[in-house]
PDB file of C-alpha atoms in Angstrom:
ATOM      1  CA  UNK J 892      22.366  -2.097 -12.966  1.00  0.00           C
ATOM      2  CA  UNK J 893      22.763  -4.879 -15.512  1.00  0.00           C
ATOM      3  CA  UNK J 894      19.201  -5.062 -16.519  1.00  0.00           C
ATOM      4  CA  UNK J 895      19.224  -1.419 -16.633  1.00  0.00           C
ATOM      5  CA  UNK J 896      22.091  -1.613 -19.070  1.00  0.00           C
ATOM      6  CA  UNK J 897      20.911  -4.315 -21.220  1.00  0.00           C
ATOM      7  CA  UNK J 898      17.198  -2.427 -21.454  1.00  0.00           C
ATOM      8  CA  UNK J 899      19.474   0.720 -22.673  1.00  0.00           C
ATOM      9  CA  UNK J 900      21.613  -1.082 -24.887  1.00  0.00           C
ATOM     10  CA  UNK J 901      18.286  -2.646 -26.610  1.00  0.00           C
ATOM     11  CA  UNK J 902      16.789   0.190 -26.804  1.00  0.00           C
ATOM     12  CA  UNK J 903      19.551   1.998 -28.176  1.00  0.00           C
ATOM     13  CA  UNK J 904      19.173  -0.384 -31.324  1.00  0.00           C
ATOM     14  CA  UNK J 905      15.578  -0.407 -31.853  1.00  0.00           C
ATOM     15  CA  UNK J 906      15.084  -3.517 -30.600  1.00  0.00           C
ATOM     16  CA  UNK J 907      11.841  -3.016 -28.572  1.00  0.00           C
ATOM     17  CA  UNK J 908      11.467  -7.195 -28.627  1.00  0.00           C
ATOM     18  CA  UNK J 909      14.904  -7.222 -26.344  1.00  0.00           C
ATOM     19  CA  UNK J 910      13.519  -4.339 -24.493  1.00  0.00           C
ATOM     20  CA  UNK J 911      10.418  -5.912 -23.134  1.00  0.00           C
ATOM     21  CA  UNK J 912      12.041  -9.463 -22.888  1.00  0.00           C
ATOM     22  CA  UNK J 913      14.905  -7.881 -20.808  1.00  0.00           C
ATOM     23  CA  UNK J 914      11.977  -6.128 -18.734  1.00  0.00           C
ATOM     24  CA  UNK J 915       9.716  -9.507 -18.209  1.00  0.00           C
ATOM     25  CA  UNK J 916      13.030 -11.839 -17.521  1.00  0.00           C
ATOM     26  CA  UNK J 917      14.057  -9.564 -14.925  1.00  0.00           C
ATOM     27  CA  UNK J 918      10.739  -9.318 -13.127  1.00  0.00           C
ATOM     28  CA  UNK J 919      10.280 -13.181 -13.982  1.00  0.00           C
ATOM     29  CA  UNK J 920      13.865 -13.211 -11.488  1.00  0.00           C
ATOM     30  CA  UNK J 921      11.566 -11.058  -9.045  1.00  0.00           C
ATOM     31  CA  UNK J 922      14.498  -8.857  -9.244  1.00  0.00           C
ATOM     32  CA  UNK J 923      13.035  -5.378  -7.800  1.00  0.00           C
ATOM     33  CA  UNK J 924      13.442  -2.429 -10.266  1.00  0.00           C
ATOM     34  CA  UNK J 925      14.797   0.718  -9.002  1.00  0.00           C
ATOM     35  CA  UNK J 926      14.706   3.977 -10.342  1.00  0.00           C
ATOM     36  CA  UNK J 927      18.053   3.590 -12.648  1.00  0.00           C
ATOM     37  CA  UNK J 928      16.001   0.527 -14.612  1.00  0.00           C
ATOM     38  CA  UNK J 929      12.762   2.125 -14.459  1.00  0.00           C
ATOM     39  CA  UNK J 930      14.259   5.090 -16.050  1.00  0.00           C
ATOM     40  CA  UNK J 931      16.046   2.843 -18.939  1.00  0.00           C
ATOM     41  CA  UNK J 932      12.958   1.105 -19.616  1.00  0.00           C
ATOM     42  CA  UNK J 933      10.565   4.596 -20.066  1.00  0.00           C
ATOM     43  CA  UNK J 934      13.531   5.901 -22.082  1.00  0.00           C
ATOM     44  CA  UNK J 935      13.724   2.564 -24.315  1.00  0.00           C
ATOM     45  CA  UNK J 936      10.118   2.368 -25.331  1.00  0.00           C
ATOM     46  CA  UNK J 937       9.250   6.342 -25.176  1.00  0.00           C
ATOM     47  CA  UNK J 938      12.389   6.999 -27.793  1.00  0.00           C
ATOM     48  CA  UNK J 939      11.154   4.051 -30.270  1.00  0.00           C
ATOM     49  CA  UNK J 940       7.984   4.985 -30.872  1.00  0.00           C
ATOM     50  CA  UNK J 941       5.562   3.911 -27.889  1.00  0.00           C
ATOM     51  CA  UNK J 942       5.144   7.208 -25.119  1.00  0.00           C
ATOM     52  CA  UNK J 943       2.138   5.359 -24.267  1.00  0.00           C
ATOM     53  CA  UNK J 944       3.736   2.197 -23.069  1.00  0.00           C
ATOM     54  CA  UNK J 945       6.432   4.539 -21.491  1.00  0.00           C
ATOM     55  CA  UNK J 946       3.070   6.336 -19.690  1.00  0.00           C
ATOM     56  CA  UNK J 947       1.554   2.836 -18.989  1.00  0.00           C
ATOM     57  CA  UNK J 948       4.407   1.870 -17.426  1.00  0.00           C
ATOM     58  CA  UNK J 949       4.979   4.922 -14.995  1.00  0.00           C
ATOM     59  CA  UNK J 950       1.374   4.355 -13.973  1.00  0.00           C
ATOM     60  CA  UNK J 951       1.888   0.440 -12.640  1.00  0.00           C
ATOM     61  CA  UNK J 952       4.482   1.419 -10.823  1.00  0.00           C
ATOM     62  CA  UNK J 953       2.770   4.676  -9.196  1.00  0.00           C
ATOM     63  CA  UNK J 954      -0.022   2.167  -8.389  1.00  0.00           C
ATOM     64  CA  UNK J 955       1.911  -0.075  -6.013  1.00  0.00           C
ATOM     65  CA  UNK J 956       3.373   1.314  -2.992  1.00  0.00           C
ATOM     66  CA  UNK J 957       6.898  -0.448  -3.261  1.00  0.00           C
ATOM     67  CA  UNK J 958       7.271   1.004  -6.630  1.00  0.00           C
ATOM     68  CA  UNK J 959       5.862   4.523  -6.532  1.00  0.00           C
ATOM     69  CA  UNK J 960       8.831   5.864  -5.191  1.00  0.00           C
ATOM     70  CA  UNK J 961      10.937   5.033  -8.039  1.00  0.00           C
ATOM     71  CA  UNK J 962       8.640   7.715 -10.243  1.00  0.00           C
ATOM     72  CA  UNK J 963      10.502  10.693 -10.713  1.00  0.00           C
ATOM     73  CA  UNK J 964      10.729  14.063 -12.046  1.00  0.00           C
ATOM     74  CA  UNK J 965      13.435  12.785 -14.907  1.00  0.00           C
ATOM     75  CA  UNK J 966      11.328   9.562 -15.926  1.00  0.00           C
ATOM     76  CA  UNK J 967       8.163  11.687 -16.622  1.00  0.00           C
ATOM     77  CA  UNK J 968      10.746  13.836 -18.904  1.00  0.00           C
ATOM     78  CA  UNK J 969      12.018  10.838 -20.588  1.00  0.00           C
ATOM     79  CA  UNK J 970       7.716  10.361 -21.773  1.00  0.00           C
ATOM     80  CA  UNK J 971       7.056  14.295 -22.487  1.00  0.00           C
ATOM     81  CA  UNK J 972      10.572  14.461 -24.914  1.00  0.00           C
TER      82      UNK J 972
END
């Protein structure tokens, strides 16, 4: 859950350079995201300014098959807010 916290934590201050970086670093690690970080990361870039990249987002990971489970009824909220 650190990435996850670090993605909110950026997000939190506006800081949508340290939200992406956070994002790419951590799949650069080919550390997996689950639902808690996929969740953060929606939420980060949907509340400053960028649903679209929040939508974008939601559909890589519905496009793979180890990462459309992680799409849930909360993380489409987090886009529609």
């Amino acid at each position: 859950h650190t990435y996850g916290s670090l993605i909110r934590s950026y997000g939190f201050l506006n800081d949508l350079d340290g939200v992406w970086a956070t994002w790419r670093e951590m799949m650069a690690q080919r550390i997996a995201p689950n639902c808690i970080t996929l969740g953060c990361m929606v939420e980060a870039v949907t509340n400053n300014g960028e649903p679209e990249a929040g939508l974008q987002l939601i559909r890589q990971m519905l496009a793979h098959e180890e990462t459309c489970s992680l799409v849930n009824a909360v993380i489409y909220c987090s886009v529609l807010k």
